[in-house]
Amino acid sequence: MAAPATEHVRNIVLVGQDGAGKTSLAEAMLHVSGRTPRMGTTHDGKSYLDYDEEEIRRKFTIGTSIAPIPYHDYKINLLDTSGHPDFIGDTLATMQAAEMALFVIDAVAGPQVMTTKLWREAEDMRLSRAVFINHIDREHANFDTIMAQLHARFGSRLGPVTIPIGVAENFKGVIDVLRMKARYFDQDGTTDDRIEDIPPEYEEEAQIARDKLCDLVAEADDELMMKYLDGAEQLTQEELERLLDQAIAQELFIPVYVGSTVIEQGIRCVMKDICTYFPHPRHHGAFRLADGNETFVDANGEPAAFVFKTVADPFVGRLSYLKIFSGTLTPGMELINSRTGKKERLGHLYVMMGKEATDVKSAKAGDIIVVPKLADTRASDTLSLLGSTAIDPLPLPVPQYPVAIEAANKKEEDKVGAFLARAAENDPTLRISRNEETHQTIVTAMGEAAVETLLARMKERAKVDARLVPVRIPYRETIRKTAEAQGRHKKQTGGAGQFGDCWLRISPNPGAGYEFVDEIKGGAIPGGLIPAVDKGVQEAMAEGFLAGYPMVDIKCAVFDGSYHSVDSNEMAFKTAARIGFRAACEKAEPILLEPMANMDIVVTEEYAGTVMGDISTRRGRIVGTDSTDEGETVIMVRVPYAEVVSYTKDLRAMTRGSGSYFIHLEGYDPAPADVTKKLVAEYQAARS
């Protein structure tokens, strides 16, 4: 495929709920255009776009695939994205590379949770939108009901440009409102539609849709709009077609199409309008730069592109997905990464179709290409000739689902770490950390499916088995009373012995951490051995007293003791201090402290009561509530972290996937008796 001119490129991101048929729409367009010899299908693992082993096993899209479709002298880059909430980061990053978001809606289920979330994101990006109502041939499909739901949820600027002729098993064609013709399809969608006059029973419905289309499109021209409001006749066909692309680009009109991808019906109409009326890259809005300025797609500028996605291919290595926003790229060109300041050489330029890569000699501004083996380039990086340009990346959702992961074979821990590091480079919503206190590797992801996919790929690609273990909650211990005790250590061996003797007083030190005080008088303990007492106390605090958790907020004073001129040394006094500290703890009412979490939980009003009740069962308390501009309820709570460490899956279950939250740890509260008893029992069992 020769490098198309910028005006002849269309970058369309397919978004919406899983199961609505985004991949099927892309596969249908590929087949109808002649790009593929058959219609790829996801359910039987024969999709051109969902080719990853995990995608085949799970039967839904996990990561973005590209379907470059030749249509006459245009190139349509379809970006097929995931509709699963665990992989929304990849979807949002891909949306930044498109000029148009085509939302695929199921004709039976209607717009669902992910559709609404992604619609709001597209609005924030000022991304033009269109809708394809899919599966209109299914039982219980209802076009009017779905249109009413779309209007209620997304506003009145949506209007049908195609109307179904029949629904469910009676679906046989569409009314093309723009051209006021009926289009009938052959059985497999591979030949041109049969075009006829609109059947009489659909004339009124078609005219109502046409009137709304003209009303909204007229707003793209102020002079024409004034004439239109003054009672001029409806827009002429020429005026309508001249203004439609402007109305779509300015978000004045959001076109709605209808069809069925499974039987490849209603596809050609969408493809034709994509090339004729959907915005091309230069028609799109500005890209925000990191320095606060803006830039537009410029075919004549110096070469520049931003990386919206990276993939670790097991055969080719790292693949970087680039959206070119300036100039022309060619193989062998050297560009500078604005983040690192280093040069990156473009060895090859690929056009990807699923997993198939085709070498190209050049790619122009507005197009999307893939470059292999860039040494130190990550998602969100910008490459340019001088390295002075940097696109401001979109803020991605913060993962809130932590799991602890370890190698099934301890000898393979390094392999696990290396694989996780590479995975985090390719997925910006994946966080990897090492908790030195609990000695665990923590993976924080968007949800269960993301973690399961990570483990499966580790086994498949790195040949390493890993398992999940419970996340260890960072409890603390402290005391509630002042107490004194003696620590005495005496040991006689064949040679020199060991002798240490100290009296300690420990007391609560709320919020002030650990404090050590030397109250020795008269040389009862030589000054050179006092630091050993301090160190022994700190070691004992690190080990904990009740359940093996570090102790905090304790003031310790050494106020008396004795020593032996020959047998006393640092080791002896460290040991004596540990003994004395533990003896004092027994009398100081030691307690367990649990980490507390502050959470902002965002839900629709219908689920607010359910969530509040659930938080109460988790020993949490409601701090307050607020509302968002979208009419959602924000519930502010304080709750023990152990009760919500895996809250992602529970909140999704309660809110049918619509809820979200932000969590951060802040402070400790005394743990209740039942929690303390359980943790103490577990600790003692482990020691025994």
XYZ file of C-alpha atoms in Angstrom:
688
model
C 0.000 0.000 0.000
C 1.612 3.253 -1.151
C 1.933 6.069 1.367
C -1.331 8.010 1.091
C -1.609 11.782 1.242
C -2.593 13.167 4.634
C -6.068 14.146 3.367
C -6.667 10.563 2.235
C -6.001 8.962 5.624
C -8.776 8.219 8.109
C -7.829 7.073 11.607
C -10.904 5.563 13.244
C -10.789 4.050 16.732
C -13.454 1.420 17.421
C -14.657 1.666 21.012
C -17.468 0.336 23.160
C -18.500 -2.511 25.421
C -17.037 -5.993 25.021
C -19.325 -8.150 22.925
C -20.827 -5.292 20.916
C -18.879 -6.364 17.812
C -15.986 -3.930 17.391
C -13.621 -6.599 16.098
C -16.385 -8.057 13.917
C -16.948 -4.624 12.336
C -13.256 -4.340 11.519
C -13.169 -7.903 10.159
C -16.248 -7.193 8.028
C -14.671 -4.041 6.574
C -11.476 -5.950 5.811
C -13.426 -8.635 3.976
C -15.808 -6.303 2.130
C -12.842 -4.215 0.926
C -11.099 -7.343 -0.396
C -8.227 -6.962 2.086
C -8.864 -10.453 3.486
C -10.158 -13.560 1.677
C -12.717 -14.389 4.360
C -14.571 -12.829 7.271
C -12.429 -13.277 10.384
C -14.311 -14.458 13.459
C -13.417 -14.232 17.138
C -15.595 -17.017 18.546
C -13.713 -19.768 16.694
C -10.231 -18.288 17.068
C -9.932 -17.373 13.379
C -9.806 -13.619 13.732
C -7.163 -11.657 11.847
C -7.093 -9.023 14.577
C -7.555 -10.979 17.832
C -4.554 -13.215 17.234
C -2.922 -13.208 20.674
C -3.161 -16.539 22.516
C -4.964 -14.917 25.436
C -7.393 -13.140 23.102
C -8.197 -16.422 21.398
C -8.683 -18.152 24.754
C -10.801 -15.394 26.278
C -12.636 -14.524 23.047
C -12.316 -10.760 23.459
C -9.834 -8.042 22.483
C -7.080 -7.314 24.992
C -4.738 -4.972 23.117
C -5.192 -2.645 20.168
C -4.890 -4.124 16.686
C -4.717 -2.158 13.446
C -6.747 -2.950 10.342
C -5.480 -0.809 7.404
C -8.242 -0.864 4.804
C -7.826 0.380 1.226
C -11.018 1.998 -0.038
C -10.723 3.503 -3.523
C -7.762 5.896 -3.089
C -8.213 6.240 0.682
C -6.599 4.404 3.561
C -8.772 3.713 6.601
C -6.767 2.813 9.703
C -9.225 1.017 11.954
C -7.906 0.805 15.513
C -9.686 -2.077 17.220
C -9.553 -1.628 21.008
C -10.552 -3.521 24.107
C -13.866 -2.859 25.796
C -12.815 -4.548 29.039
C -12.216 -2.218 32.009
C -8.931 -3.948 32.894
C -7.427 -2.840 29.585
C -8.883 0.657 29.372
C -5.411 2.226 29.556
C -4.493 0.785 26.158
C -7.823 1.949 24.740
C -7.400 5.521 25.983
C -3.838 5.739 24.659
C -5.060 4.547 21.260
C -7.874 7.099 21.185
C -5.211 9.826 21.247
C -3.958 8.578 17.867
C -7.348 8.819 16.114
C -9.421 11.643 14.654
C -12.720 9.832 15.057
C -14.205 7.432 17.599
C -16.741 4.983 16.180
C -18.801 3.575 19.051
C -20.184 0.109 18.424
C -23.458 -0.545 20.268
C -25.322 -3.844 20.541
C -28.880 -3.520 19.190
C -30.237 -5.646 22.028
C -28.135 -4.586 25.061
C -27.841 -0.904 24.130
C -25.149 1.471 25.483
C -23.487 -0.041 28.542
C -21.008 1.010 31.226
C -17.797 1.056 29.197
C -19.565 2.848 26.361
C -20.510 5.660 28.732
C -17.020 5.870 30.261
C -15.309 6.013 26.887
C -17.846 8.502 25.524
C -16.934 10.914 28.309
C -13.241 10.385 27.597
C -13.837 11.131 23.900
C -15.680 14.321 24.878
C -12.752 15.410 27.035
C -10.380 14.754 24.115
C -12.683 16.728 21.774
C -12.714 13.644 19.577
C -15.387 13.478 16.882
C -17.813 10.591 17.343
C -20.120 8.314 15.378
C -22.179 5.273 16.352
C -22.730 1.911 14.674
C -25.705 -0.037 16.052
C -24.725 -3.655 15.483
C -26.604 -6.967 15.514
C -29.858 -5.410 14.275
C -30.721 -8.858 12.875
C -30.790 -10.468 16.340
C -33.903 -11.491 18.188
C -35.281 -8.676 20.406
C -33.297 -6.002 18.523
C -35.126 -2.661 18.629
C -33.751 0.323 16.742
C -36.158 2.906 18.227
C -35.417 1.794 21.797
C -31.659 2.002 21.266
C -31.948 5.474 19.695
C -34.000 6.641 22.692
C -31.337 5.286 25.061
C -28.580 7.028 23.088
C -30.425 10.342 23.186
C -31.106 10.020 26.919
C -27.497 9.224 27.715
C -25.504 11.235 25.175
C -27.755 14.089 24.053
C -29.827 15.192 21.111
C -27.020 15.728 18.615
C -27.071 12.080 17.647
C -29.097 11.404 14.535
C -29.527 8.367 12.267
C -28.004 8.491 8.796
C -29.180 4.941 8.158
C -32.451 3.386 9.331
C -33.068 -0.369 9.263
C -35.561 -1.861 6.839
C -36.950 -4.486 9.153
C -35.342 -5.746 12.359
C -34.382 -9.154 13.793
C -35.047 -11.881 11.225
C -36.813 -9.361 8.932
C -33.757 -7.093 8.523
C -32.986 -6.790 4.815
C -31.524 -3.341 4.202
C -31.224 0.263 5.339
C -32.630 3.645 4.422
C -29.750 5.971 3.507
C -31.077 9.225 5.027
C -28.289 11.339 3.562
C -29.075 10.292 -0.012
C -32.733 9.367 0.632
C -32.439 5.955 -0.981
C -33.020 2.365 0.153
C -29.980 0.100 0.132
C -30.431 -3.673 -0.004
C -27.611 -6.169 0.506
C -26.571 -9.445 -1.007
C -26.148 -12.409 1.321
C -22.415 -12.091 2.086
C -21.869 -8.353 1.642
C -19.139 -8.793 -0.981
C -20.948 -7.082 -3.859
C -22.270 -3.532 -4.124
C -25.558 -2.713 -2.434
C -28.710 -2.658 -4.527
C -30.085 0.902 -4.464
C -33.808 1.602 -4.871
C -36.411 4.170 -3.888
C -37.518 4.275 -0.261
C -40.504 1.965 0.416
C -43.680 4.009 1.091
C -44.036 2.696 4.658
C -40.605 4.196 5.552
C -40.999 7.593 3.854
C -42.268 9.443 6.946
C -39.606 8.010 9.268
C -36.903 8.829 6.722
C -38.152 12.405 6.320
C -38.171 13.007 10.088
C -34.576 11.782 10.274
C -33.649 13.926 7.270
C -35.168 17.046 8.863
C -33.154 16.512 12.068
C -30.013 15.921 10.018
C -30.500 19.231 8.218
C -31.300 21.088 11.453
C -28.034 20.048 13.077
C -25.778 20.270 10.018
C -26.999 23.800 9.198
C -25.315 25.019 12.397
C -21.925 24.523 10.704
C -22.559 27.634 8.552
C -23.697 30.768 10.403
C -25.100 32.528 7.305
C -26.949 29.460 6.120
C -28.228 28.817 9.638
C -29.786 32.297 9.802
C -31.580 31.738 6.498
C -32.689 28.350 7.706
C -34.125 29.829 10.913
C -35.860 32.572 8.931
C -37.969 29.938 7.217
C -35.895 29.073 4.171
C -36.497 25.688 2.647
C -34.645 22.627 3.824
C -30.979 22.375 2.929
C -30.316 21.301 -0.617
C -28.464 18.040 -1.210
C -25.410 20.018 -2.262
C -25.480 22.163 0.887
C -25.991 19.152 3.124
C -23.075 17.220 1.648
C -20.859 20.324 1.683
C -21.430 20.963 5.393
C -21.710 17.451 6.797
C -17.988 16.921 7.318
C -17.721 20.263 9.130
C -20.679 19.446 11.359
C -19.145 16.095 12.314
C -15.690 17.578 12.934
C -17.207 20.343 15.116
C -19.293 17.786 17.047
C -22.495 19.514 15.951
C -23.811 16.256 14.544
C -23.051 12.675 15.596
C -24.059 10.212 12.860
C -25.651 6.885 13.781
C -25.428 3.865 11.455
C -27.117 0.498 11.717
C -26.296 -2.964 10.409
C -25.018 -6.402 11.249
C -21.368 -7.344 11.108
C -21.987 -11.096 11.292
C -23.846 -11.083 7.971
C -21.805 -8.109 6.709
C -24.818 -5.854 6.174
C -24.682 -2.040 6.324
C -20.884 -2.026 6.089
C -20.309 -0.336 2.736
C -22.418 2.653 3.684
C -20.222 3.274 6.732
C -17.006 2.862 4.754
C -18.126 5.319 2.086
C -19.092 7.956 4.641
C -15.845 7.464 6.593
C -13.872 8.504 3.533
C -16.306 11.211 2.404
C -17.374 12.930 5.618
C -15.304 11.792 8.588
C -12.457 14.159 9.575
C -9.000 13.661 8.117
C -5.885 14.286 10.259
C -5.455 17.944 9.242
C -9.137 18.546 10.030
C -8.600 17.381 13.593
C -7.972 19.593 16.589
C -4.629 20.518 18.083
C -2.293 18.263 20.013
C -1.256 19.648 23.398
C 2.490 19.907 23.868
C 4.300 19.356 27.147
C 5.373 23.030 27.210
C 1.753 24.211 27.109
C 1.662 25.116 23.420
C -0.262 23.342 20.678
C 0.587 21.785 17.339
C -1.422 20.488 14.398
C -0.814 17.760 11.867
C 1.539 19.282 9.296
C 2.398 17.359 6.148
C 5.182 19.807 5.254
C 6.850 20.115 8.663
C 9.962 18.449 10.015
C 9.511 14.715 10.716
C 7.894 14.043 14.111
C 5.728 11.319 15.637
C 4.508 10.205 19.032
C 4.412 6.663 20.355
C 0.970 5.711 21.606
C 1.647 2.020 22.230
C 4.503 -0.477 22.548
C 4.297 -4.257 22.320
C 6.856 -6.917 23.186
C 6.596 -9.311 20.252
C 8.135 -12.732 21.054
C 9.618 -13.007 17.536
C 10.381 -9.445 16.377
C 11.115 -7.813 19.737
C 9.649 -4.498 20.805
C 7.235 -2.866 18.372
C 6.452 0.842 18.701
C 3.153 2.173 17.302
C 3.653 5.707 15.963
C 1.205 8.408 14.934
C 3.018 10.779 12.567
C 1.976 14.373 13.155
C 4.563 16.172 11.040
C 6.554 15.552 7.860
C 7.411 12.219 6.282
C 9.248 9.261 7.853
C 11.525 6.944 5.905
C 13.586 3.863 6.860
C 17.070 4.727 8.118
C 15.995 8.130 9.430
C 17.344 9.165 12.841
C 15.017 10.940 15.246
C 15.641 12.179 18.781
C 13.545 11.041 21.725
C 12.495 14.157 23.650
C 12.426 12.234 26.951
C 15.909 10.707 26.755
C 17.632 13.101 24.364
C 18.998 10.053 22.520
C 18.837 9.276 18.819
C 16.686 6.393 17.595
C 17.194 4.937 14.121
C 14.120 3.842 12.194
C 15.373 0.581 10.697
C 12.056 -0.457 9.151
C 8.600 1.044 8.787
C 5.756 -1.439 8.978
C 2.097 -1.286 8.165
C 0.472 -3.810 10.476
C -2.649 -5.815 9.744
C -3.210 -7.766 12.946
C 0.076 -9.605 13.402
C 1.136 -9.344 9.746
C 3.780 -6.706 9.051
C 4.398 -5.188 5.622
C 7.471 -3.063 4.906
C 6.791 0.403 3.484
C 9.209 2.906 1.995
C 7.703 5.988 3.595
C 4.823 7.231 5.735
C 3.340 10.710 5.762
C 1.878 12.972 8.419
C -1.464 11.721 9.685
C -0.696 8.054 9.120
C -0.022 5.324 11.676
C 2.944 2.982 11.344
C 4.854 0.489 13.456
C 8.628 0.590 14.001
C 10.563 -2.379 15.458
C 13.482 -2.453 17.853
C 13.652 1.124 19.095
C 16.152 0.785 21.928
C 14.841 3.124 24.607
C 11.458 4.330 23.452
C 8.303 3.849 25.481
C 4.628 4.619 25.134
C 3.945 8.397 25.346
C 7.392 9.309 23.994
C 7.775 11.795 21.141
C 10.356 11.387 18.359
C 11.394 14.357 16.227
C 14.271 15.592 14.131
C 15.583 17.995 16.785
C 14.123 16.355 19.884
C 12.565 19.649 20.997
C 8.926 18.622 20.486
C 7.015 16.578 23.048
C 3.319 15.711 22.951
C 1.688 15.937 26.368
C 0.449 12.406 27.074
C -3.074 11.849 28.315
C -3.396 11.027 32.011
C -4.198 7.333 32.299
C -6.266 5.681 35.037
C -4.387 4.751 38.195
C -4.403 0.998 38.919
C -5.890 0.089 42.303
C -5.784 -3.723 42.333
C -2.620 -5.012 44.089
C -1.535 -8.651 44.089
C 1.613 -10.316 45.385
C 3.387 -12.540 42.906
C 6.226 -15.014 43.341
C 7.938 -17.646 41.220
C 6.736 -21.202 41.735
C 10.422 -22.119 41.723
C 12.514 -19.786 43.891
C 15.436 -20.153 41.481
C 13.400 -18.336 38.820
C 12.675 -15.162 40.816
C 15.049 -13.170 38.595
C 13.189 -14.307 35.463
C 9.898 -13.230 37.009
C 11.344 -9.805 37.828
C 12.733 -9.328 34.320
C 9.437 -10.275 32.678
C 7.429 -7.976 34.951
C 9.760 -5.063 34.197
C 9.225 -5.536 30.451
C 5.474 -5.883 30.935
C 5.332 -2.591 32.847
C 7.159 -0.815 30.008
C 4.478 -1.972 27.551
C 1.501 -1.332 29.827
C 1.531 2.095 31.523
C -1.329 1.042 33.829
C 0.773 -1.738 35.338
C 2.893 -0.882 38.407
C 5.617 -3.167 39.763
C 7.171 -2.599 43.182
C 9.128 -4.470 45.810
C 7.944 -4.158 49.404
C 11.084 -4.677 51.446
C 9.129 -4.774 54.682
C 6.900 -7.681 53.634
C 9.481 -9.096 51.180
C 6.898 -9.294 48.414
C 6.811 -8.292 44.753
C 3.605 -6.317 44.316
C 1.890 -5.974 40.942
C -0.785 -3.290 40.878
C -3.102 -3.671 37.891
C -6.538 -2.555 36.740
C -8.204 -5.820 37.752
C -8.272 -9.611 37.830
C -8.298 -10.142 34.067
C -5.155 -8.036 33.645
C -3.329 -10.097 36.293
C -4.496 -13.420 34.842
C -3.364 -12.339 31.383
C 0.020 -11.288 32.776
C 0.581 -14.702 34.400
C -0.517 -16.576 31.290
C 1.838 -14.608 29.070
C 4.682 -15.098 31.522
C 4.200 -18.841 31.299
C 3.827 -18.789 27.518
C 6.601 -16.368 26.594
C 9.115 -16.522 29.443
C 8.447 -20.197 30.274
C 8.165 -19.286 33.946
C 5.428 -20.373 36.322
C 4.399 -17.781 38.881
C 1.670 -17.771 41.465
C -0.317 -15.270 43.438
C -0.038 -15.157 47.217
C -2.008 -12.994 49.664
C -0.802 -9.417 49.929
C 0.703 -8.957 53.389
C -0.921 -6.016 55.078
C 1.640 -3.702 56.741
C 0.287 -3.845 60.284
C 2.153 -2.164 63.131
C 2.385 -2.730 66.876
C 2.659 -0.292 69.755
C 1.966 -0.025 73.509
C -0.650 1.762 75.603
C 1.019 1.923 79.038
C 4.341 2.809 80.622
C 6.269 -0.168 81.971
C 9.721 -1.014 83.321
C 11.710 -4.239 83.127
C 15.239 -5.556 83.509
C 17.150 -7.137 80.682
C 19.957 -9.353 81.934
C 22.185 -11.499 79.753
C 24.909 -13.683 81.235
C 26.757 -16.390 79.383
C 29.933 -18.182 80.383
C 31.920 -20.205 77.848
C 35.360 -21.766 77.945
C 36.945 -18.404 77.181
C 35.660 -14.898 77.757
C 32.034 -14.689 78.857
C 29.229 -12.277 78.033
C 27.497 -10.027 80.522
C 24.966 -7.254 79.990
C 22.456 -5.795 82.430
C 20.089 -2.870 81.807
C 16.836 -1.500 83.161
C 14.439 -0.053 80.567
C 11.370 2.125 80.818
C 9.077 2.172 77.770
C 6.105 4.504 77.273
C 3.706 5.456 74.453
C 4.982 8.161 72.105
C 1.935 8.833 69.861
C 2.780 10.209 66.442
C 6.400 10.918 67.385
C 7.973 7.635 66.315
C 10.836 6.032 68.234
C 12.786 7.984 70.818
C 15.691 6.715 72.954
C 16.802 8.467 76.169
C 19.990 7.870 78.173
C 19.211 8.378 81.881
C 22.255 6.473 83.235
C 23.983 8.153 86.140
C 27.138 7.317 87.991
C 28.535 5.119 85.220
C 26.229 2.154 85.912
C 26.661 1.380 82.189
C 29.707 2.811 80.394
C 28.832 5.444 77.792
C 30.425 3.401 75.027
C 27.864 0.611 75.555
C 24.737 2.815 75.550
C 24.459 2.769 71.696
C 24.367 -1.041 71.903
C 21.319 -0.801 74.176
C 19.658 1.547 71.687
C 20.394 -0.816 68.808
C 19.118 -3.844 70.717
C 15.822 -2.066 71.440
C 15.407 -1.110 67.776
C 16.064 -4.679 66.677
C 13.443 -5.939 69.110
C 10.949 -3.356 67.843
C 11.558 -4.440 64.239
C 10.715 -8.026 65.178
C 7.493 -7.036 66.925
C 6.023 -8.518 70.079
C 2.483 -9.707 69.389
C 2.400 -10.862 65.779
C 5.795 -10.104 64.287
C 4.993 -6.609 62.939
C 7.284 -3.591 63.484
C 6.596 -1.547 66.606
C 6.168 2.216 66.381
C 5.662 5.323 68.524
C 7.584 4.165 71.605
C 9.850 6.157 73.898
C 12.500 4.036 75.606
C 14.757 5.160 78.480
C 17.658 3.192 79.921
C 17.945 4.306 83.538
C 20.025 1.689 85.380
C 22.140 -1.414 84.932
C 25.485 -3.002 85.632
C 28.464 -4.318 83.723
C 31.521 -6.538 84.016
C 34.912 -5.088 83.252
C 35.941 -8.148 81.223
C 32.756 -9.862 79.961
C 30.661 -6.835 78.972
C 30.625 -5.843 75.306
C 28.275 -4.476 72.643
C 26.844 -7.878 71.747
C 26.015 -8.641 75.367
C 24.242 -5.329 75.913
C 22.317 -5.622 72.615
C 21.035 -8.995 73.787
C 20.223 -7.665 77.259
C 18.294 -4.746 75.714
C 16.220 -7.113 73.567
C 15.378 -9.215 76.628
C 14.504 -6.153 78.701
C 12.367 -4.613 75.958
C 10.269 -7.760 75.472
C 9.840 -8.101 79.235
C 8.620 -4.507 79.455
C 6.228 -5.020 76.513
C 4.435 -7.780 78.408
C 3.417 -5.213 81.039
C 2.805 -2.252 78.683
C -0.461 -3.460 77.059
C 0.856 -4.065 73.534
C -1.715 -3.604 70.764
C -1.909 -4.181 67.029
C -2.407 -1.236 64.680
C -4.038 -1.664 61.274
C -3.363 0.637 58.300
C -6.321 2.815 57.352
C -7.378 3.803 53.861
C -9.104 6.976 52.738
C -11.245 6.267 49.675
C -13.278 8.322 47.221
C -15.796 5.939 45.664
C -17.637 7.224 42.575
C -20.952 5.530 41.718
C -24.247 6.358 40.104
C -27.013 7.325 42.491
C -28.781 3.967 42.181
C -25.805 2.134 43.737
C -24.876 4.665 46.426
C -26.939 2.992 49.167
C -25.571 -0.462 48.353
C -21.984 0.766 48.497
C -22.497 2.629 51.764
C -23.989 -0.466 53.351
C -21.112 -2.589 52.120
C -18.527 -0.178 53.552
C -20.237 -0.488 56.954
C -19.818 -4.264 56.869
C -16.100 -3.700 56.276
C -15.764 -1.682 59.505
C -15.561 1.542 57.526
C -17.266 4.837 58.164
C -18.710 7.378 55.757
C -16.844 10.692 56.016
C -19.020 12.574 53.542
C -20.612 12.605 50.101
C -20.445 14.867 47.075
C -21.670 14.871 43.482
C -19.882 15.177 40.141
C -20.806 17.255 37.090
C -22.049 14.033 35.483
C -24.531 13.471 38.297
C -22.600 10.699 40.019
C -22.197 10.372 43.773
C -18.768 10.540 45.415
C -18.698 8.640 48.712
C -15.743 9.547 50.946
C -14.906 6.809 53.438
C -12.259 5.753 55.932
C -11.850 2.011 56.200
C -9.236 -0.570 57.287
C -6.990 -1.277 54.296
C -7.160 -5.036 54.852
C -10.906 -4.869 54.156
C -10.540 -3.190 50.744
C -7.229 -4.430 49.381
C -9.142 -6.282 46.619
C -12.036 -3.831 46.377
C -11.878 -3.503 42.577
C -13.695 -6.746 41.826
C -16.209 -6.252 44.660
C -17.142 -2.731 43.545
C -17.560 -3.864 39.952
C -19.877 -6.645 41.077
C -21.992 -4.250 43.162
C -22.257 -1.571 40.468
C -22.268 -3.718 37.310
C -18.890 -2.308 36.403
C -19.833 1.370 36.652
C -18.142 2.229 39.971
C -14.614 3.512 40.404
C -12.495 4.661 43.313
C -9.267 6.246 44.437
C -7.507 4.973 47.536
C -4.531 6.082 49.598
C -3.215 4.880 52.935
C -3.196 7.379 55.768
C -2.444 6.551 59.378
C -3.101 3.615 61.690
C -5.920 2.772 64.090
C -6.016 0.108 66.831
C -7.131 -3.228 65.417
C -10.193 -4.881 66.999
C -9.739 -7.886 69.284
C -10.862 -10.494 66.760
C -8.390 -9.263 64.149
C -5.581 -9.188 66.713
C -6.406 -12.667 67.961
C -6.372 -14.099 64.452
C -3.035 -12.508 63.494
C -1.381 -13.511 66.776
C -2.532 -17.103 66.295
C -1.177 -17.156 62.730
C 2.148 -15.744 63.904
C 2.532 -18.253 66.710
C 1.608 -21.142 64.419
C 4.206 -20.009 61.892
C 6.909 -19.741 64.586
C 6.140 -23.186 65.938
